[in-house]
XYZ file of C-alpha atoms in Angstrom:
257
model
C 110.093 -70.674 0.699
C 107.220 -71.449 2.943
C 108.013 -68.350 5.109
C 108.088 -66.373 2.059
C 104.650 -67.569 0.724
C 103.209 -66.888 4.166
C 104.353 -63.308 4.298
C 102.959 -62.642 0.522
C 99.736 -63.978 1.835
C 99.268 -61.610 4.662
C 100.526 -58.663 2.614
C 97.741 -59.719 0.039
C 95.163 -59.755 2.837
C 96.121 -56.825 4.238
C 96.296 -54.663 0.740
C 92.856 -56.412 -0.065
C 91.251 -55.277 3.287
C 92.747 -51.766 2.688
C 91.196 -51.455 -0.823
C 88.127 -52.396 0.624
C 87.796 -50.030 3.382
C 88.761 -47.324 0.789
C 86.048 -48.429 -1.587
C 83.139 -49.206 0.547
C 83.702 -46.413 3.478
C 85.585 -43.492 2.563
C 84.209 -42.768 -0.927
C 80.709 -43.922 0.169
C 80.882 -41.277 3.242
C 82.397 -38.671 1.215
C 80.079 -38.826 -1.562
C 76.917 -39.257 0.573
C 78.177 -36.032 2.483
C 78.832 -34.540 -1.003
C 75.263 -35.288 -2.214
C 73.586 -34.098 1.072
C 75.759 -30.802 0.846
C 74.704 -30.242 -2.679
C 70.924 -30.633 -2.414
C 70.604 -29.614 1.229
C 70.197 -25.825 0.162
C 67.846 -26.657 -3.068
C 65.730 -28.901 -0.730
C 65.591 -26.189 2.058
C 64.811 -23.565 -0.511
C 61.944 -25.170 -2.075
C 60.134 -26.253 1.478
C 60.643 -22.902 2.779
C 59.036 -21.489 -0.584
C 56.232 -24.055 -0.474
C 55.645 -23.167 3.345
C 55.567 -19.541 2.287
C 52.982 -20.153 -0.470
C 50.971 -22.366 1.536
C 50.954 -19.639 4.121
C 50.211 -16.973 1.956
C 47.243 -18.716 0.026
C 45.805 -19.534 3.378
C 45.807 -15.871 4.270
C 45.070 -14.813 1.238
C 41.700 -17.174 1.193
C 40.982 -16.386 4.819
C 40.899 -12.704 3.744
C 38.575 -13.157 0.952
C 36.365 -15.301 3.051
C 36.148 -12.316 5.445
C 35.388 -9.759 2.747
C 33.012 -11.805 1.176
C 31.179 -12.190 4.716
C 31.213 -8.408 4.940
C 30.025 -7.763 1.449
C 27.006 -10.493 2.021
C 26.201 -8.652 5.601
C 26.195 -5.177 3.655
C 23.812 -6.614 1.084
C 21.672 -8.357 3.512
C 21.378 -4.855 5.252
C 20.567 -2.982 1.901
C 18.082 -5.348 1.120
C 16.418 -5.149 4.839
C 16.581 -1.103 4.360
C 15.090 -1.421 0.920
C 12.299 -3.397 1.921
C 11.596 -1.201 5.089
C 11.453 1.940 2.943
C 9.299 0.324 0.454
C 7.107 -0.833 3.524
C 7.121 2.740 5.011
C 6.285 4.364 1.573
C 3.433 1.950 0.741
C 2.296 2.382 4.336
C 2.132 6.230 4.611
C 0.161 6.219 0.815
C -2.411 3.707 1.682
C -3.300 3.970 5.461
C -6.271 6.374 6.510
C -4.134 6.896 9.912
C -1.825 9.756 10.484
C 1.639 8.675 9.586
C 3.085 10.506 12.452
C 1.001 8.174 14.982
C 2.531 4.968 13.348
C 5.342 3.360 15.139
C 6.890 0.636 12.620
C 8.017 -2.474 14.037
C 10.016 -5.558 12.789
C 8.341 -9.098 13.144
C 11.120 -11.449 14.925
C 9.009 -14.304 15.751
C 5.406 -16.081 15.697
C 3.371 -18.519 17.298
C 1.329 -20.974 15.317
C 1.854 -22.689 11.970
C 4.060 -20.738 9.606
C 1.790 -20.349 6.908
C -1.008 -19.301 9.319
C 0.426 -17.798 12.675
C -1.851 -16.804 15.677
C 0.599 -14.475 17.168
C 3.499 -12.094 16.211
C 6.513 -11.194 18.315
C 7.692 -7.579 17.473
C 10.835 -5.954 18.167
C 9.098 -2.911 20.028
C 8.283 -2.654 23.850
C 7.268 -0.167 26.403
C 10.801 1.071 25.789
C 9.305 2.294 22.676
C 6.007 3.654 23.770
C 4.371 0.349 23.021
C 1.043 -0.461 25.221
C -1.427 -3.396 25.551
C -4.503 -3.120 23.154
C -2.548 -0.937 20.610
C -3.797 -1.679 17.234
C -1.162 -3.215 14.929
C -1.686 -2.684 11.155
C -0.059 -3.257 7.681
C -1.235 -0.582 5.129
C -4.902 -0.369 5.625
C -5.384 -4.058 7.160
C -5.816 -5.144 10.589
C -2.573 -7.407 11.840
C -3.777 -7.964 15.273
C -3.762 -6.335 18.364
C -0.847 -6.200 20.918
C -1.648 -8.531 23.974
C 1.755 -8.679 25.972
C 4.264 -6.230 26.293
C 7.831 -6.284 27.426
C 10.595 -3.867 27.753
C 11.894 -4.379 24.111
C 9.773 -6.943 22.797
C 5.746 -7.514 22.270
C 3.255 -9.954 21.418
C 0.531 -9.298 18.917
C -2.488 -11.542 18.820
C -3.814 -11.793 15.196
C -7.350 -12.171 13.809
C -6.985 -16.071 13.418
C -5.988 -16.468 17.451
C -8.939 -17.831 19.391
C -8.101 -15.462 21.784
C -9.166 -12.548 19.291
C -12.434 -10.640 19.112
C -13.369 -7.345 17.618
C -16.501 -5.452 16.753
C -16.899 -4.947 13.049
C -18.962 -3.625 10.398
C -19.657 -4.626 6.793
C -18.376 -1.579 4.778
C -21.070 -2.048 2.045
C -24.378 -2.879 4.007
C -23.363 -1.357 7.638
C -24.404 -4.737 9.276
C -22.742 -5.253 12.299
C -21.206 -7.982 13.818
C -18.017 -9.297 16.007
C -15.470 -11.399 14.718
C -13.752 -14.302 16.590
C -10.532 -16.212 15.662
C -10.960 -19.552 14.574
C -7.212 -20.264 14.301
C -7.756 -21.728 10.747
C -9.892 -18.781 9.432
C -11.722 -15.603 10.829
C -15.250 -16.183 11.904
C -17.832 -13.351 11.759
C -21.016 -13.899 14.030
C -23.639 -12.360 15.830
C -24.996 -10.502 12.726
C -28.907 -9.751 12.698
C -30.502 -12.037 10.126
C -32.258 -9.173 8.920
C -29.065 -7.484 7.774
C -27.432 -8.245 4.341
C -24.269 -9.681 4.037
C -22.648 -10.603 0.616
C -19.815 -12.735 -0.594
C -17.050 -10.347 -1.359
C -18.030 -7.492 1.261
C -15.258 -5.751 3.209
C -15.431 -6.277 6.636
C -14.048 -3.408 8.815
C -13.460 -2.491 12.473
C -15.832 -0.586 14.032
C -13.671 0.947 16.814
C -13.186 -0.094 20.458
C -11.093 2.942 21.643
C -10.799 2.902 25.680
C -10.623 6.022 28.109
C -6.870 5.620 27.932
C -7.221 5.827 24.098
C -5.929 2.356 23.571
C -7.909 -0.179 21.605
C -8.812 -1.358 18.020
C -8.818 1.562 15.829
C -12.019 2.211 13.537
C -12.267 1.515 10.055
C -9.325 -1.013 9.691
C -9.688 -3.712 7.282
C -10.128 -7.109 8.633
C -10.856 -9.125 5.345
C -13.749 -10.213 3.149
C -16.529 -12.746 3.070
C -15.977 -15.877 1.427
C -18.931 -17.819 2.445
C -22.338 -17.051 4.484
C -24.027 -19.037 6.825
C -27.911 -18.077 7.131
C -31.173 -19.454 8.210
C -34.446 -17.732 8.152
C -35.242 -19.764 11.491
C -32.166 -18.580 13.254
C -31.876 -14.507 14.868
C -28.643 -14.424 13.555
C -26.374 -15.312 10.542
C -22.609 -15.568 10.052
C -19.809 -15.752 7.830
C -16.458 -16.701 7.219
C -13.829 -14.093 6.632
C -10.454 -14.186 4.773
C -7.920 -11.549 5.622
C -6.476 -9.523 2.585
C -2.936 -10.341 3.923
C -0.483 -12.997 3.789
C 0.348 -13.277 7.058
C 3.603 -15.469 6.317
C 4.945 -12.778 4.031
C 4.919 -10.133 6.648
C 7.998 -8.650 8.052
C 7.392 -4.886 9.277
C 4.227 -3.848 10.845
C 2.948 -0.790 12.232
C 1.386 0.131 15.555
C -1.135 2.881 15.978
C -0.630 5.350 18.838
């Protein structure tokens, strides 16, 4: 009886272990494998689709950015050309100099304060026929004189520079004098006390052309008188001159050959 009981117990344990193995291992692996197979292709498809969309979006964004950059450059070129044409038209309509003897140049740099520079760097040099002492103008106003020349660039000394001087004349009264740069303003000096100066008078260059044909051209507007310093006990009088130009807003100038 005892032997039979042991056999039944052993049989029961074997059956139980077999059921456990079937329940916990085989179905689990089968089901897991089945689930993986079922969801593998959809997941793979979605991942590849997402990657394709992401890659396509990045490509489109890069393309749009590049197109936008090109359009902005074209717009900038158009605005620059428009400004240049406007400057040329204005120059040829106003200037007393022959337009065929004018060389346009772009201002590419400056020296001194932005609002009141005392020198410009322009994009023309000896390669363009530019020489020292050439007169630089805008419309009929004096911008300065070429003081240094390179192959492709030149330096223009402006009337406010302490290195600048020119012989001038009062257009209204014909009083003669010399203007000097004081960096903050233009100073008119050496005007005989017997000559007449008035606030608001226009001061123009008298002309200082050398034998080589270079130098300050005549009848170029330097500016207007804003104040006068005169004393009967002195032999000369002086005045403060203000240019009619806003040098900080200039972008194109013209050199007189």
